């Protein structure tokens, strides 16, 4: 009977083209609005490192002002000082660990015509690449020894390698940055985690840096920090770079990889012991407030998904409900128009259950059509958002519609259509056939 | 056999109560051709609707082929309608977007026959009403008389025991009405029980038994012409 009902649904849609088109449009507009916002939220709330979510931890230690917490009521700072980054890194108590900050370098391409330009860079450590499963097209990251010896090595993004070396395997070649020669140790394959979980302090949706350099080299070379810096104590006047590095200013992101719950507990104990030790030296005036947060916890803690997006999503869902109420009205009108047909089928032996199936399948067909059109509407919605925020490069990462969103749009449309069809179908199935067959 | 005993049907609104049938009792034996006549509003169509399980009765008892209809659930009632009863309506009630073949197919679909069996029955019944060459036509492409023949073919395709006809010739001219009545007579002669509601006494005379309904009850005071025809029959 399923094929028969599909045929009847097709005939019914053809017989009422305007009404059917209005229903499809109502569902499509609702789905389009809902899915546009939901897609943005989906991308914003994604976890690009889900597979290692229970092994990676962002490190928080509370070195902040005893009289004024970093964040009410007792939030710990979201970055660490250089003092703590270095001490915790040098202790080497985690399976892998990385410290990093956002910086930039002046790239001096080969060739007489090529002009130098500034490029975003990330100063980090050797473990950054294996910790975050960063894919390589050529070569690899530098080794831990290069961290210690402050080697002039660099990892390029795929795009930068294409720009500078025409996409060739550039491993071993030299790249001039700020008048210093760097050896290319590796070229990344396409890698664009959204959100940029390893550094949510500096716009979690901006593209990753295209240059990666050793952290130790950046410290020794006094590379500028292009990310956020927060201090609760002023840096000692006239102390220069050394004074800043010795200050209580936070500006470095630190992550550790811990392979199991026991390792996590051990590391937490280590952090607590470290802070207690620092307290004896006159630092860390606040109560113990250390945290190890997984990437998903870290993004949630930092409210990577803005509250406004949730409000917008709520409004979009409300809009979908309004569209569905319209659809219910249209379905009721259609049911009234087809009351005679329904009554006739009852007279010819259709049970209520059979009629219910017939109408539900027809509603499902409307839902599929609404879903398909809704996907198109969503695409236009996302393009609309992109064009409104065209000056923000990171927006292009938020307006991507993957297959899961396409599937969800269609499924949501079908479920919505079926939901909307329930009451009209119930009404249809419960009409008294005699009253409509009597009409001449 | 159709057996109604003291059946009543009351339509209620907030303010009005209408008694369409009052203690209506009737027995129709297997193979009969019964006409039901009576003035407008007498309850003829209500009787037919209840007989065809299109409406519930308010009170009384109704047995069809020995089964107490009041004890059947919706699925069972639908099955009885589908297997035992065929309907012919004054306004034909064909589905406009389906061709003749597919219109006749409708009750067979709910019967659960396979495609071959449905095709055999559809072709046989359409041939029987003389429209074998019009199977792919839409109802709108046929005359009124032809549409009624399609409706009869649809009613016959399931080989029902009872054929319920509500003013089957009401929308037809006299020539077409005669041919439809000839067809019904043929069907009855083949063993199908027919109950036909009509307000035209002349047509009622074609039946082998005539029932006159007045004020929701079977009346003994039938019009003279009617009684005369009964006597003649």
XYZ file of C-alpha atoms in Angstrom:
673
model
C 0.000 0.000 0.000
C 2.973 2.320 0.541
C 3.486 2.802 -3.202
C -0.238 3.269 -3.671
C -0.272 5.974 -1.027
C 2.745 7.622 -2.645
C 0.786 7.694 -5.899
C -2.277 9.117 -4.157
C -0.083 11.723 -2.457
C 1.381 12.765 -5.799
C -2.088 13.036 -7.329
C -3.361 15.033 -4.382
C -0.427 17.436 -4.547
C -1.005 17.876 -8.275
C -4.723 18.351 -7.763
C -4.113 21.156 -5.221
C -0.961 22.797 -6.559
C -1.409 26.177 -4.875
C -2.281 24.765 -1.488
C 0.536 22.237 -1.688
C 3.003 24.898 -2.805
C 1.985 27.118 0.104
C 2.518 24.279 2.563
C 5.911 23.414 1.090
C 6.850 27.102 1.184
C 5.704 27.533 4.793
C 7.736 24.543 5.913
C 10.731 25.555 3.787
C 10.816 29.115 5.133
C 10.555 27.858 8.722
C 13.195 25.198 8.176
C 15.412 27.663 6.318
C 15.326 30.207 9.154
C 15.793 27.561 11.808
C 18.561 25.701 10.058
C 20.459 28.862 9.123
C 20.865 29.784 12.775
C 21.265 26.170 13.833
C 24.034 25.627 11.287
C 25.955 28.609 12.622
C 25.434 27.356 16.163
C 26.392 23.828 15.158
C 29.710 25.025 13.756
C 30.301 27.293 16.749
C 29.593 24.539 19.236
C 31.497 21.801 17.443
C 34.467 20.023 18.939
C 37.074 19.482 16.233
C 39.175 17.289 18.532
C 36.351 15.086 19.830
C 38.463 11.939 19.418
C 40.941 13.157 22.037
C 38.525 15.066 24.205
C 39.256 12.880 27.226
C 43.028 13.210 26.867
C 43.631 16.899 26.263
C 43.353 19.426 29.072
C 43.703 23.145 29.231
C 45.655 24.238 32.304
C 44.343 26.937 34.639
C 46.119 28.097 37.775
C 44.796 31.005 39.798
C 47.554 33.563 40.337
C 45.091 36.432 40.399
C 44.300 39.333 42.728
C 43.225 38.115 46.211
C 40.640 40.892 46.437
C 39.206 40.683 42.950
C 38.821 37.349 41.185
C 39.653 37.108 37.526
C 35.995 36.434 36.876
C 33.147 36.562 39.391
C 32.537 34.675 41.554
C 35.775 32.687 41.586
C 36.858 32.097 38.004
C 40.511 31.308 37.463
C 42.488 33.167 34.770
C 42.098 31.738 31.281
C 45.792 32.009 30.399
C 48.994 31.550 32.365
C 52.011 33.710 33.087
C 55.338 33.053 31.447
C 56.729 32.093 34.858
C 54.135 29.370 35.307
C 54.179 28.271 31.659
C 57.911 27.736 31.788
C 57.911 26.067 35.210
C 55.090 23.681 34.347
C 56.533 22.955 30.907
C 60.024 22.327 32.239
C 58.643 19.979 34.899
C 57.500 17.748 32.026
C 54.948 15.931 34.150
C 52.462 15.302 31.351
C 52.650 12.775 28.518
C 52.721 15.755 26.165
C 52.494 19.450 26.857
C 52.507 22.638 24.927
C 52.660 26.339 25.622
C 51.833 28.828 22.918
C 50.941 32.391 22.104
C 49.886 34.375 19.096
C 52.545 36.412 17.361
C 53.535 37.537 13.870
C 56.547 37.658 11.592
C 57.534 39.607 8.532
C 57.840 37.133 5.679
C 60.501 37.940 3.097
C 59.759 35.809 0.063
C 62.436 34.890 -2.490
C 62.582 36.897 -5.677
C 63.363 40.490 -6.467
C 59.747 41.432 -7.074
C 58.360 39.826 -3.934
C 57.610 42.313 -1.212
C 57.874 41.470 2.509
C 54.633 41.256 4.371
C 53.387 40.488 7.860
C 52.002 37.035 8.588
C 50.217 35.736 11.699
C 52.261 33.139 13.520
C 51.992 30.891 16.531
C 54.870 30.387 18.870
C 54.511 26.928 20.312
C 56.332 23.777 21.275
C 57.103 20.518 19.521
C 54.249 18.624 21.186
C 51.637 20.989 19.731
C 51.475 19.014 16.485
C 51.067 15.443 17.803
C 48.831 16.600 20.669
C 46.302 18.215 18.399
C 46.586 15.638 15.607
C 47.751 18.312 13.191
C 48.019 16.736 9.719
C 51.189 17.153 7.693
C 51.465 17.254 3.934
C 55.285 17.250 3.936
C 57.801 16.661 6.685
C 56.859 17.066 10.341
C 57.014 19.447 13.233
C 60.311 20.118 14.958
C 61.525 17.846 17.753
C 61.727 18.591 21.466
C 65.447 19.214 21.159
C 64.712 22.182 18.904
C 62.576 23.627 21.705
C 65.566 23.511 24.007
C 68.116 24.796 21.519
C 65.841 27.496 20.112
C 66.368 26.286 16.562
C 65.270 28.474 13.681
C 62.722 26.036 12.318
C 59.292 26.751 10.963
C 56.147 24.853 9.992
C 54.060 26.347 7.200
C 50.392 25.997 6.479
C 49.465 24.457 3.162
C 48.213 27.811 1.856
C 51.392 29.635 2.807
C 53.525 26.882 1.257
C 51.556 27.270 -1.958
C 52.065 30.998 -1.845
C 55.772 30.900 -1.052
C 56.919 27.673 -2.700
C 54.219 26.989 -5.255
C 52.954 24.028 -3.275
C 56.193 22.026 -3.658
C 57.712 19.962 -0.890
C 59.604 22.791 0.813
C 60.976 20.758 3.711
C 64.596 21.725 4.274
C 64.301 24.960 2.346
C 65.029 28.319 3.880
C 62.502 31.018 4.642
C 63.495 34.498 5.729
C 61.450 35.933 8.586
C 62.388 39.316 10.075
C 65.823 39.021 8.449
C 66.482 35.643 10.026
C 66.768 32.391 8.117
C 64.449 29.544 9.138
C 64.536 25.963 7.951
C 61.178 24.569 6.907
C 60.633 21.385 8.910
C 57.129 20.643 7.736
C 54.120 21.729 5.738
C 50.642 21.205 7.153
C 47.874 19.617 5.179
C 44.577 21.517 5.229
C 43.834 22.152 8.908
C 41.205 24.550 10.071
C 39.632 23.519 13.357
C 36.484 25.492 14.063
C 36.285 26.635 16.809
C 40.023 27.177 17.286
C 39.840 25.337 20.584
C 43.557 25.619 21.452
C 43.254 29.411 21.674
C 39.731 30.624 22.289
C 40.989 33.831 23.898
C 41.905 35.318 20.556
C 38.717 34.918 18.499
C 37.894 31.212 18.476
C 36.660 31.469 14.896
C 39.589 33.111 13.205
C 41.698 30.933 10.915
C 44.775 29.247 12.413
C 48.122 30.929 11.965
C 50.023 30.066 8.803
C 53.432 29.991 10.513
C 54.455 27.937 13.536
C 57.717 28.651 15.341
C 59.411 27.347 18.497
C 58.102 28.961 21.670
C 61.569 29.158 23.204
C 62.873 30.962 20.152
C 60.008 33.454 20.307
C 60.730 34.152 23.985
C 64.452 34.514 23.402
C 63.803 36.729 20.373
C 61.271 38.857 22.260
C 58.593 38.230 19.640
C 55.540 40.385 20.222
C 52.482 38.838 21.771
C 49.598 39.601 19.394
C 47.045 37.954 21.640
C 45.314 39.130 24.782
C 47.366 40.054 27.803
C 45.842 40.692 31.239
C 47.661 41.820 34.369
C 46.393 42.359 37.904
C 49.703 43.808 39.082
C 51.580 46.432 37.105
C 54.819 45.309 35.525
C 57.764 46.798 37.390
C 58.610 50.080 35.785
C 61.766 50.071 33.694
C 62.167 46.306 33.995
C 61.685 45.858 30.251
C 61.086 42.477 28.657
C 62.594 40.598 31.594
C 60.209 42.362 33.917
C 57.237 41.427 31.754
C 58.321 37.774 31.661
C 58.660 37.795 35.452
C 55.308 39.523 35.963
C 51.904 38.153 36.974
C 50.530 39.027 33.521
C 48.755 36.169 31.799
C 49.186 35.746 28.024
C 50.150 32.130 27.312
C 47.882 29.176 26.591
C 48.952 25.885 28.089
C 47.639 22.433 27.244
C 48.665 18.993 28.456
C 47.913 15.523 27.153
C 47.102 13.005 29.876
C 46.322 9.497 28.779
C 43.941 8.370 31.489
C 42.031 9.430 34.591
C 44.869 8.427 36.856
C 47.333 10.576 34.899
C 44.865 13.428 35.115
C 44.643 13.083 38.894
C 48.416 12.902 39.166
C 48.781 16.054 37.143
C 46.164 17.833 39.222
C 48.065 16.873 42.362
C 51.204 18.182 40.741
C 49.502 21.493 39.894
C 48.237 21.861 43.449
C 51.665 21.094 44.865
C 53.196 23.594 42.465
C 50.829 26.349 43.562
C 51.383 25.541 47.245
C 55.077 25.843 46.607
C 54.579 29.163 44.858
C 52.486 30.414 47.763
C 55.522 29.937 49.996
C 57.357 32.250 47.623
C 54.674 34.919 48.006
C 52.735 34.236 44.830
C 49.204 32.818 44.309
C 47.463 34.767 47.078
C 44.060 33.259 46.306
C 42.821 29.855 47.544
C 43.696 26.836 45.413
C 41.719 27.159 42.216
C 43.388 25.021 39.595
C 41.535 23.425 36.719
C 42.138 20.936 33.945
C 39.418 21.254 31.344
C 38.836 19.135 28.261
C 38.423 20.962 24.932
C 34.639 20.725 25.121
C 34.623 21.902 28.736
C 37.041 24.660 27.855
C 34.886 25.960 24.990
C 31.802 25.835 27.143
C 33.585 27.613 29.990
C 34.599 30.374 27.606
C 31.099 30.607 26.150
C 32.387 30.136 22.638
C 28.737 29.956 21.608
C 27.469 33.395 22.411
C 24.202 33.665 24.333
C 22.844 35.819 21.515
C 23.112 32.849 19.172
C 20.934 30.775 21.506
C 18.404 33.600 21.688
C 18.410 33.787 17.892
C 17.974 30.034 17.682
C 15.017 30.273 20.048
C 13.442 32.935 17.860
C 14.082 30.841 14.749
C 12.398 27.827 16.365
C 9.472 30.063 17.289
C 9.302 31.184 13.674
C 9.263 27.537 12.567
C 6.372 26.911 14.961
C 4.463 29.843 13.421
C 5.131 28.417 9.956
C 3.886 25.025 11.124
C 0.731 26.584 12.548
C 0.150 28.038 9.100
C 0.758 24.615 7.633
C -1.794 23.128 10.016
C -4.310 25.711 8.809
C -3.561 24.878 5.202
C -3.803 21.156 5.896
C -7.157 21.685 7.568
C -8.349 23.608 4.527
C -7.119 20.827 2.294
C -8.770 18.214 4.504
C -12.078 20.048 4.233
C -11.723 20.236 0.490
C -11.070 16.508 0.349
C -13.696 15.462 2.861
C -15.819 13.922 0.139
C -12.917 11.890 -1.212
C -12.103 10.708 2.305
C -15.725 9.828 2.989
C -15.911 7.888 -0.233
C -12.842 5.883 0.695
C -14.389 5.139 4.078
C -17.533 3.939 2.292
C -15.448 1.746 0.009
C -13.745 0.011 2.901
C -10.853 2.145 4.120
C -10.419 1.960 7.863
C -9.364 5.009 9.861
C -5.917 3.484 10.200
C -5.557 3.140 6.422
C -6.680 6.713 5.868
C -4.284 7.868 8.552
C -1.419 6.131 6.747
C -2.456 7.677 3.440
C -2.533 11.214 4.818
C 0.618 10.819 6.872
C 2.512 9.621 3.798
C 1.215 12.589 1.841
C 2.288 14.915 4.667
C 5.672 13.206 4.610
C 5.962 13.976 0.896
C 5.151 17.613 1.612
C 7.777 17.466 4.358
C 10.431 16.056 2.015
C 9.702 18.796 -0.513
C 9.705 21.408 2.266
C 12.963 19.994 3.576
C 14.627 20.071 0.167
C 13.514 23.643 -0.389
C 14.457 24.387 3.218
C 18.024 23.274 2.486
C 18.119 25.733 -0.404
C 16.666 28.450 1.857
C 19.283 27.619 4.482
C 22.011 27.962 1.882
C 20.679 31.383 0.923
C 20.338 32.295 4.607
C 23.958 31.393 5.248
C 25.085 33.331 2.205
C 23.057 36.268 3.525
C 24.840 36.100 6.879
C 28.157 35.830 5.081
C 27.437 38.909 2.982
C 26.315 40.928 6.025
C 29.548 40.100 7.870
C 31.736 40.063 4.788
C 34.479 42.082 6.464
C 34.964 39.363 9.080
C 37.047 36.672 7.443
C 36.267 34.151 10.161
C 32.551 34.218 9.281
C 33.184 32.048 6.258
C 33.995 29.206 8.674
C 30.664 29.577 10.473
C 28.420 29.485 7.440
C 29.408 26.061 6.167
C 26.644 23.536 5.760
C 27.799 19.952 6.086
C 25.886 16.790 5.253
C 24.758 16.336 8.823
C 23.001 19.713 8.627
C 21.445 18.866 5.252
C 20.156 15.578 6.656
C 18.914 17.297 9.798
C 17.081 19.914 7.709
C 15.231 17.257 5.737
C 14.492 15.126 8.805
C 13.301 18.186 10.742
C 11.079 19.162 7.819
C 9.551 15.676 7.627
C 9.021 15.513 11.390
C 7.557 19.032 11.323
C 5.220 18.167 8.466
C 4.115 14.960 10.188
C 3.620 16.852 13.438
C 1.604 19.504 11.643
C -0.427 16.830 9.881
C -1.458 14.993 13.040
C -4.437 17.132 13.990
C -5.809 17.657 10.446
C -5.348 13.943 9.752
C -7.105 13.009 12.962
C -9.972 15.298 11.981
C -10.059 13.813 8.499
C -10.124 10.247 9.745
C -12.971 10.972 12.119
C -15.436 12.615 9.776
C -18.793 10.974 9.362
C -18.741 9.752 5.762
C -22.493 9.920 5.320
C -22.617 13.665 5.850
C -20.272 14.314 2.915
C -21.509 11.622 0.554
C -25.002 13.028 0.881
C -23.866 16.328 -0.621
C -24.825 16.554 -4.232
C -29.610 -11.291 5.390
C -30.129 -7.736 6.665
C -32.122 -7.468 9.857
C -32.930 -4.169 11.567
C -35.022 -4.230 14.705
C -36.396 -1.115 16.384
C -33.546 0.987 15.043
C -33.623 4.656 15.900
C -31.348 7.447 14.856
C -31.314 10.822 16.567
C -29.287 13.808 15.435
C -28.582 16.205 18.250
C -27.333 19.745 18.300
C -27.150 22.016 21.335
C -30.758 23.035 20.906
C -32.428 20.633 18.506
C -33.033 16.906 18.538
C -34.072 15.350 15.230
C -35.418 11.816 15.073
C -34.457 10.548 11.639
C -35.476 6.933 12.325
C -37.952 5.734 14.964
C -38.148 2.051 15.844
C -37.355 1.190 12.268
C -37.599 -2.539 11.639
C -36.893 -4.316 8.380
C -35.686 -7.672 7.174
C -34.194 -8.041 3.709
C -33.593 -11.582 2.568
C -30.748 -12.800 0.401
C -31.274 -12.026 -3.304
C -34.049 -9.482 -2.865
C -34.372 -6.258 -4.873
C -35.972 -3.803 -2.486
C -36.855 -0.241 -3.248
C -37.253 2.289 -0.447
C -39.463 5.260 -1.148
C -40.919 8.052 0.902
C -41.184 11.816 1.041
C -38.158 14.062 1.542
C -36.897 13.915 5.106
C -38.661 10.648 5.820
C -35.421 8.867 6.743
C -34.714 6.899 3.545
C -31.116 7.973 3.230
C -30.486 7.650 6.971
C -31.715 4.064 6.750
C -29.364 3.433 3.837
C -26.412 5.018 5.647
C -26.985 2.878 8.705
C -27.494 -0.203 6.541
C -24.181 0.604 4.823
C -22.395 1.208 8.143
C -21.706 4.792 7.222
C -23.466 5.986 10.352
C -24.002 4.581 13.819
C -27.479 3.887 15.031
C -28.675 5.498 18.241
C -30.733 2.601 19.499
C -32.013 -0.793 18.396
C -30.305 -3.782 16.812
C -28.806 -4.337 13.389
C -27.510 -7.655 12.126
C -25.881 -8.114 8.761
C -25.262 -11.680 7.673
C -25.824 -12.739 11.255
C -23.263 -10.359 12.740
C -24.250 -7.775 15.345
C -22.925 -4.585 13.792
C -22.856 -2.655 17.062
C -20.138 -4.966 18.385
C -17.717 -4.341 15.535
C -14.764 -1.973 15.835
C -13.777 0.453 13.086
C -11.469 -1.996 11.348
C -14.102 -4.753 11.333
C -16.816 -2.395 10.130
C -14.530 -1.207 7.349
C -13.894 -4.785 6.346
C -17.635 -5.537 6.281
C -18.220 -2.461 4.111
C -15.396 -3.483 1.832
C -16.285 -7.145 1.446
C -20.072 -7.337 1.747
C -21.436 -3.972 0.658
C -21.287 -2.037 -2.577
C -22.454 1.579 -2.801
C -24.021 3.470 -5.700
C -24.612 7.165 -5.133
C -26.776 9.662 -6.934
C -23.781 11.881 -7.680
C -21.628 8.903 -8.727
C -18.830 9.933 -6.348
C -15.995 9.040 -8.638
C -12.560 10.415 -7.782
C -11.938 13.012 -10.481
C -8.154 12.700 -10.662
C -8.226 8.906 -11.064
C -9.032 7.235 -14.371
C -11.812 4.667 -14.645
C -9.502 1.725 -14.010
C -8.078 3.330 -10.860
C -11.512 4.382 -9.597
C -12.725 0.795 -9.745
C -9.452 -0.246 -8.127
C -10.080 1.763 -4.922
C -12.104 -0.789 -2.889
C -9.932 -3.650 -4.155
C -6.831 -1.955 -2.770
C -8.319 -1.995 0.715
C -9.283 -5.639 0.207
C -5.620 -6.591 -0.122
C -5.871 -8.431 -3.453
C -2.673 -8.819 -5.442
C -2.164 -6.857 -8.661
C -3.222 -9.682 -10.985
C -6.421 -10.371 -9.082
C -7.288 -6.686 -8.968
C -6.693 -6.305 -12.687
C -8.880 -9.305 -13.462
C -11.741 -8.027 -11.334
C -11.475 -4.452 -12.579
C -11.494 -5.452 -16.245
C -14.313 -7.904 -15.698
C -16.556 -5.397 -13.933
C -15.832 -2.577 -16.380
C -16.559 -4.913 -19.284
C -19.797 -5.899 -17.581
C -21.037 -2.314 -17.536
C -20.029 -1.901 -21.169
C -17.136 0.512 -20.751
C -14.240 -1.756 -21.626
C -12.874 0.727 -24.124
C -12.869 3.617 -21.641
C -10.651 2.275 -18.883
C -8.051 5.027 -19.172
C -10.585 7.839 -19.390
C -11.048 10.288 -16.568
C -14.569 10.624 -15.112
C -14.909 14.103 -16.599
C -14.549 12.570 -20.066
C -17.666 10.402 -19.605
C -21.391 11.166 -19.706
C -23.483 11.008 -16.540
C -24.861 7.592 -17.417
C -21.379 6.266 -18.118
C -20.112 7.650 -14.834
C -22.893 5.883 -12.985
C -21.964 2.672 -14.794
C -18.392 3.130 -13.578
C -19.742 3.576 -10.051
C -21.686 0.339 -10.473
C -18.562 -1.402 -11.782
C -16.687 -0.152 -8.717
C -19.421 -1.470 -6.444
C -19.446 -4.834 -8.210
C -15.687 -5.387 -8.472
C -15.498 -6.653 -4.908
C -18.426 -9.048 -5.539
C -20.485 -7.732 -2.604
C -23.508 -9.501 -1.131
C -25.426 -6.238 -0.821
C -25.696 -3.344 -3.210
C -26.975 -0.127 -1.624
C -28.106 2.475 -4.144
C -29.070 6.004 -3.125
C -31.112 7.623 -5.910
C -28.920 5.933 -8.529
C -30.764 7.534 -11.426
C -31.418 10.909 -9.833
C -28.887 12.680 -12.037
C -29.700 10.836 -15.260
C -32.167 11.363 -18.049
C -34.901 8.771 -18.466
C -33.123 6.774 -21.174
C -29.945 6.499 -19.152
C -31.973 5.812 -16.004
C -33.655 2.888 -17.720
C -30.369 1.409 -18.834
C -28.941 1.727 -15.317
C -32.031 0.050 -13.854
C -31.735 -2.720 -16.435
C -28.200 -3.226 -15.276
C -29.264 -3.355 -11.624
C -31.924 -5.882 -12.490
C -29.299 -8.039 -14.206
C -27.071 -7.814 -11.184
C -29.925 -8.788 -8.900
C -30.801 -11.667 -11.150
C -27.218 -12.878 -10.706
C -27.831 -13.113 -6.938
C -26.802 -9.792 -5.450
C -29.205 -8.291 -2.931
C -30.106 -4.728 -3.851
C -31.627 -2.016 -1.705
C -32.437 1.101 -3.690
C -33.603 4.382 -2.253
C -35.608 6.495 -4.676
C -38.287 9.126 -4.548
C -39.605 8.186 -8.002
C -42.398 5.697 -7.638
C -42.077 4.639 -11.259
C -38.535 3.477 -10.683
C -39.469 1.844 -7.410
C -41.814 -0.384 -9.359
C -38.802 -2.039 -10.989
C -37.920 -3.576 -7.633
C -39.432 -6.836 -6.472
C -40.387 -5.421 -3.070
C -41.220 -1.877 -2.103
C -40.794 -0.276 1.296
C -42.446 3.043 2.061
C -40.846 5.143 4.781
C -42.629 7.965 6.547
C -41.485 9.858 9.654
C -38.566 7.506 10.144
C -40.619 4.348 10.175
C -41.684 1.692 7.681
C -45.232 2.705 6.861
C -48.172 0.545 5.924
C -49.925 3.514 4.306
C -48.119 3.558 1.005
C -49.414 5.758 -1.852
C -52.010 4.163 -4.080
C -49.816 3.882 -7.109
C -47.243 2.190 -5.031
C -49.664 -0.255 -3.487
C -51.027 -1.014 -6.911
C -47.612 -1.844 -8.169
C -46.995 -4.002 -5.142
C -50.177 -5.880 -5.841
C -49.163 -6.294 -9.448
C -45.704 -7.505 -8.383
